Amino acid sequence: MRLGELVSGLRIMITNEQRGFFEMMKEMGEVKINDLDERNQRLAEEMTSMGLIDRQQNEEKEVVYKLFER
């Protein structure tokens, strides 16, 4: 586990798997749910419910995950 910081400035413990997902999102910018395997889809939903990443729908009604902007 590692210490991460939310956009609000609060610190939270995240797993190595979550940290890897953050790194992937930093490289890609935004990630469509169809581009993720089942394991990463579950991880993305879990991180969304924790308030770590943002879940949105684009113009084509596809679910897109993004990092919060500071």
XYZ file of N, CA and C in Angstrom:
210
model
N 0.844 -1.176 0.000
C 0.000 0.000 0.000
C 0.890 1.241 0.000
N 0.363 2.256 -0.592
C 1.090 3.517 -0.682
C 0.169 4.658 -0.266
N 0.769 5.770 0.016
C 0.025 6.951 0.394
C -0.227 7.771 -0.858
N -1.493 8.109 -1.112
C -1.860 8.940 -2.247
C -2.549 10.187 -1.750
N -2.644 11.197 -2.612
C -3.284 12.441 -2.227
C -4.429 12.732 -3.170
N -5.597 13.006 -2.612
C -6.768 13.345 -3.406
C -6.652 14.778 -3.898
N -7.492 15.152 -4.839
C -7.498 16.511 -5.374
C -7.768 17.517 -4.260
N -8.583 17.119 -3.297
C -8.926 18.011 -2.185
C -7.768 18.219 -1.221
N -6.693 17.444 -1.366
C -5.541 17.570 -0.496
C -5.495 16.522 0.601
N -6.554 15.762 0.761
C -6.570 14.700 1.756
C -5.689 13.547 1.300
N -5.057 12.896 2.254
C -4.209 11.753 1.928
C -4.960 10.465 2.228
N -4.748 9.453 1.379
C -5.446 8.186 1.500
C -4.491 7.066 1.123
N -4.665 5.915 1.750
C -3.860 4.744 1.410
C -4.474 4.066 0.185
N -3.642 3.775 -0.827
C -4.103 3.077 -2.025
C -3.234 1.838 -2.227
N -3.813 0.852 -2.889
C -3.081 -0.379 -3.155
C -2.150 -0.177 -4.355
N -1.235 -1.098 -4.527
C -0.332 -1.044 -5.683
C -1.109 -1.175 -6.989
N -2.187 -1.964 -6.959
C -3.021 -2.129 -8.146
C -3.690 -0.804 -8.519
N -4.198 -0.081 -7.525
C -4.812 1.225 -7.778
C -3.775 2.220 -8.286
N -2.581 2.160 -7.718
C -1.509 3.058 -8.160
C -1.155 2.786 -9.624
N -1.101 1.518 -10.000
C -0.834 1.172 -11.395
C -1.914 1.693 -12.326
N -3.166 1.636 -11.857
C -4.288 2.151 -12.656
C -4.157 3.668 -12.832
N -3.749 4.378 -11.764
C -3.505 5.820 -11.859
C -2.444 6.126 -12.895
N -1.352 5.371 -12.870
C -0.268 5.595 -13.825
C -0.751 5.392 -15.254
N -1.581 4.356 -15.476
C -2.128 4.105 -16.800
C -3.013 5.278 -17.239
N -3.809 5.800 -16.323
C -4.697 6.913 -16.659
C -3.918 8.192 -16.918
N -2.799 8.395 -16.234
C -1.966 9.567 -16.489
C -1.437 9.537 -17.920
N -1.060 8.359 -18.392
C -0.522 8.218 -19.743
C -1.611 8.393 -20.800
N -2.797 7.827 -20.547
C -3.861 7.812 -21.548
C -4.776 9.035 -21.476
N -4.836 9.696 -20.355
C -5.728 10.844 -20.200
C -7.108 10.417 -19.742
N -7.829 9.773 -20.610
C -9.140 9.224 -20.257
C -9.220 7.796 -20.773
N -10.032 6.987 -20.105
C -10.129 5.580 -20.459
C -11.605 5.227 -20.633
N -11.941 4.636 -21.780
C -13.306 4.160 -22.011
C -13.480 2.802 -21.360
N -14.676 2.546 -20.864
C -14.940 1.293 -20.159
C -14.749 0.095 -21.086
N -15.001 0.261 -22.375
C -14.844 -0.838 -23.334
C -13.378 -1.197 -23.565
N -12.457 -0.283 -23.232
C -11.029 -0.536 -23.407
C -10.416 -1.301 -22.235
N -11.194 -1.497 -21.170
C -10.692 -2.156 -19.965
C -11.136 -3.608 -19.916
N -10.291 -4.444 -19.331
C -10.719 -5.822 -19.089
C -11.618 -5.847 -17.849
N -12.170 -6.999 -17.554
C -13.152 -7.111 -16.466
C -12.559 -6.705 -15.111
N -11.336 -7.104 -14.862
C -10.678 -6.774 -13.596
C -10.506 -5.265 -13.439
N -10.040 -4.592 -14.494
C -9.846 -3.146 -14.434
C -11.170 -2.390 -14.398
N -12.225 -2.954 -15.000
C -13.543 -2.330 -14.896
C -14.016 -2.315 -13.448
N -13.811 -3.443 -12.748
C -14.197 -3.521 -11.345
C -13.363 -2.551 -10.507
N -12.089 -2.490 -10.796
C -11.196 -1.584 -10.084
C -11.601 -0.127 -10.319
N -11.946 0.222 -11.544
C -12.369 1.584 -11.864
C -13.653 1.945 -11.122
N -14.611 1.031 -11.062
C -15.854 1.289 -10.326
C -15.585 1.468 -8.840
N -14.690 0.655 -8.298
C -14.317 0.753 -6.887
C -13.661 2.100 -6.599
N -12.762 2.526 -7.474
C -12.070 3.796 -7.289
C -13.013 4.975 -7.464
N -14.010 4.833 -8.334
C -15.012 5.875 -8.501
C -15.839 6.030 -7.233
N -16.248 4.919 -6.646
C -17.056 4.982 -5.429
C -16.252 5.546 -4.252
N -14.924 5.389 -4.277
C -14.061 5.952 -3.234
C -13.774 7.432 -3.480
N -14.136 7.941 -4.650
C -13.892 9.341 -4.984
C -12.498 9.607 -5.498
N -11.823 8.578 -6.007
C -10.452 8.728 -6.495
C -10.395 9.144 -7.960
N -11.345 8.687 -8.766
C -11.404 9.052 -10.181
C -12.827 9.481 -10.527
N -12.981 10.123 -11.670
C -14.268 10.649 -12.115
C -14.839 9.761 -13.210
N -16.132 9.503 -13.151
C -16.834 8.699 -14.160
C -17.805 9.615 -14.890
N -17.700 9.658 -16.217
C -18.551 10.527 -17.030
C -19.068 9.762 -18.239
N -20.065 10.355 -18.904
C -20.535 9.819 -20.182
C -20.218 10.845 -21.251
N -19.655 10.380 -22.376
C -19.355 11.297 -23.465
C -20.575 11.460 -24.374
N -20.396 12.121 -25.507
C -21.513 12.409 -26.411
C -22.166 11.152 -26.978
N -21.380 10.091 -27.140
C -21.904 8.829 -27.683
C -22.484 7.935 -26.592
N -22.656 8.460 -25.384
C -23.212 7.720 -24.237
C -22.301 6.585 -23.781
N -20.988 6.701 -24.050
C -20.014 5.730 -23.568
C -19.497 6.192 -22.211
N -19.268 5.250 -21.327
C -18.729 5.566 -20.006
C -17.227 5.796 -20.131
N -16.768 6.916 -19.560
C -15.368 7.315 -19.636
C -14.885 7.629 -18.214
N -13.700 7.142 -17.883
C -13.084 7.438 -16.587
C -11.962 8.437 -16.796
N -11.898 9.455 -15.911
C -10.875 10.487 -15.976
C -10.337 10.766 -14.592
N -9.138 11.300 -14.543
C -8.597 11.776 -13.282
C -9.196 13.147 -12.989
N -9.376 13.454 -11.728
C -9.853 14.787 -11.365
C -8.769 15.801 -11.682
N -9.160 17.002 -12.065
C -8.207 18.065 -12.367
C -8.058 18.968 -11.159
N -6.840 19.405 -10.937
C -6.580 20.311 -9.814
C -6.854 21.721 -10.208
